[in-house]
Amino acid sequence: MTTTRIGTDDPRMSKIVVHNGVVYISGQTDATATNIQGQTQNVLTKVDDLLSQAGTSKSNILTSSIWLKDINRDFQGMNDVWNKWVDPGNKPVRATVEANMARPQLLIEVQVTAATE
């Protein structure tokens, strides 16, 4: 049983942990865009990058957890971006909830687990 940790510069966490053929990435946020579509696109780009660093892709995502600051306002806008991004032949299970965010400008956080390729 091997565990590999990638992106360990942050004193609080690893960006990626790979264990027994499963890739776990830390929650991803974006504070550069000011709307849900922009933040969602930027976050999903980060997810793609982290999965690539772990040797896998969005086609192997098993689960996704999504936290929205305001689910009533942002659910549809987030889904518009998500639906264009997700692999239609390999959709993961997903949960989306409303949550307080760590910083006021954050509208979304996404965390996924994926199988290795």
Short mmCIF file of C-alpha atoms in Angstrom, two decimals:
data_model
loop_
_atom_site.label_atom_id
_atom_site.label_comp_id
_atom_site.label_asym_id
_atom_site.label_seq_id
_atom_site.Cartn_x
_atom_site.Cartn_y
_atom_site.Cartn_z
CA MET A 1 0.00 0.00 0.00
CA THR A 2 1.56 3.25 -1.17
CA THR A 3 0.48 6.78 -0.35
CA THR A 4 1.86 9.65 -2.41
CA ARG A 5 1.42 13.28 -1.40
CA ILE A 6 1.82 16.06 -3.99
CA GLY A 7 1.82 19.79 -3.33
CA THR A 8 2.80 19.75 0.31
CA ASP A 9 4.10 23.34 0.59
CA ASP A 10 0.98 24.46 2.48
CA PRO A 11 1.47 23.77 6.20
CA ARG A 12 -2.21 22.76 6.54
CA MET A 13 -2.62 20.16 3.81
CA SER A 14 -1.49 18.39 0.67
CA LYS A 15 -3.02 19.49 -2.63
CA ILE A 16 -3.19 15.87 -3.79
CA VAL A 17 -3.07 12.50 -2.04
CA VAL A 18 -2.95 9.26 -4.04
CA HIS A 19 -3.70 6.06 -2.14
CA ASN A 20 -4.57 2.60 -3.45
CA GLY A 21 -5.38 3.89 -6.93
CA VAL A 22 -7.60 6.73 -5.69
CA VAL A 23 -6.73 10.41 -6.12
CA TYR A 24 -8.01 12.86 -3.53
CA ILE A 25 -7.63 16.59 -4.17
CA SER A 26 -8.08 19.40 -1.69
CA GLY A 27 -10.99 21.80 -2.07
CA GLN A 28 -10.39 24.33 -4.85
CA THR A 29 -11.54 27.94 -4.81
CA ASP A 30 -11.00 31.06 -6.92
CA ALA A 31 -10.96 34.68 -5.81
CA THR A 32 -10.03 36.23 -9.16
CA ALA A 33 -13.42 36.12 -10.90
CA THR A 34 -16.32 38.11 -9.51
CA ASN A 35 -19.22 35.90 -10.65
CA ILE A 36 -20.16 32.25 -10.27
CA GLN A 37 -19.51 31.35 -13.90
CA GLY A 38 -15.98 32.74 -13.82
CA GLN A 39 -15.14 31.24 -10.43
CA THR A 40 -16.55 27.86 -11.46
CA GLN A 41 -14.53 27.82 -14.69
CA ASN A 42 -11.35 28.80 -12.86
CA VAL A 43 -11.91 26.19 -10.14
CA LEU A 44 -12.55 23.44 -12.70
CA THR A 45 -9.36 24.42 -14.53
CA LYS A 46 -7.51 23.94 -11.21
CA VAL A 47 -9.20 20.56 -10.78
CA ASP A 48 -8.07 19.51 -14.27
CA ASP A 49 -4.50 20.59 -13.46
CA LEU A 50 -4.38 18.72 -10.15
CA LEU A 51 -5.82 15.57 -11.68
CA SER A 52 -3.22 15.78 -14.44
CA GLN A 53 -0.44 16.11 -11.86
CA ALA A 54 -1.75 12.89 -10.28
CA GLY A 55 -1.79 11.09 -13.64
CA THR A 56 -5.53 11.01 -14.18
CA SER A 57 -8.33 13.14 -15.64
CA LYS A 58 -11.91 14.26 -15.16
CA SER A 59 -13.03 11.12 -17.01
CA ASN A 60 -12.02 9.15 -13.90
CA ILE A 61 -13.72 11.32 -11.27
CA LEU A 62 -15.72 9.18 -8.86
CA THR A 63 -17.21 11.80 -6.53
CA SER A 64 -17.52 15.56 -6.39
CA SER A 65 -18.53 17.78 -3.49
CA ILE A 66 -19.51 21.36 -4.29
CA TRP A 67 -20.12 24.13 -1.79
CA LEU A 68 -21.89 27.31 -2.92
CA LYS A 69 -22.06 30.53 -0.94
CA ASP A 70 -25.61 31.22 -2.20
CA ILE A 71 -27.23 28.13 -3.70
CA ASN A 72 -30.43 29.95 -4.72
CA ARG A 73 -28.53 32.58 -6.70
CA ASP A 74 -25.64 30.48 -8.08
CA PHE A 75 -26.82 26.89 -8.60
CA GLN A 76 -27.92 27.36 -12.22
CA GLY A 77 -24.87 29.41 -13.21
CA MET A 78 -22.53 26.84 -11.66
CA ASN A 79 -24.39 24.00 -13.40
CA ASP A 80 -24.14 25.78 -16.77
CA VAL A 81 -20.33 25.71 -16.50
CA TRP A 82 -20.19 22.25 -14.86
CA ASN A 83 -22.35 20.66 -17.57
CA LYS A 84 -20.02 21.92 -20.32
CA TRP A 85 -16.97 20.69 -18.40
CA VAL A 86 -17.98 17.26 -17.08
CA ASP A 87 -17.27 14.21 -19.26
CA PRO A 88 -20.80 13.22 -20.37
CA GLY A 89 -19.84 9.55 -20.62
CA ASN A 90 -18.25 9.44 -17.17
CA LYS A 91 -20.29 11.63 -14.84
CA PRO A 92 -19.38 11.27 -11.15
CA VAL A 93 -21.73 11.16 -8.23
CA ARG A 94 -22.11 14.68 -6.90
CA ALA A 95 -23.39 16.59 -3.89
CA THR A 96 -23.96 20.36 -3.86
CA VAL A 97 -24.78 22.30 -0.72
CA GLU A 98 -24.83 25.88 0.52
CA ALA A 99 -22.09 26.84 2.97
CA ASN A 100 -20.34 29.78 4.52
CA MET A 101 -17.02 30.36 2.79
CA ALA A 102 -13.62 31.09 4.33
CA ARG A 103 -13.41 34.49 2.59
CA PRO A 104 -16.24 36.80 1.52
CA GLN A 105 -15.28 36.90 -2.17
CA LEU A 106 -15.43 33.11 -2.58
CA LEU A 107 -18.61 31.83 -4.22
CA ILE A 108 -17.72 28.15 -4.77
CA GLU A 109 -15.45 25.38 -3.56
CA VAL A 110 -15.05 22.04 -5.37
CA GLN A 111 -13.40 18.83 -4.12
CA VAL A 112 -13.16 15.61 -6.12
CA THR A 113 -11.88 12.07 -5.82
CA ALA A 114 -10.86 10.12 -8.90
CA ALA A 115 -9.46 6.77 -9.92
CA THR A 116 -5.97 6.67 -11.37
CA GLU A 117 -5.65 5.82 -15.05
#
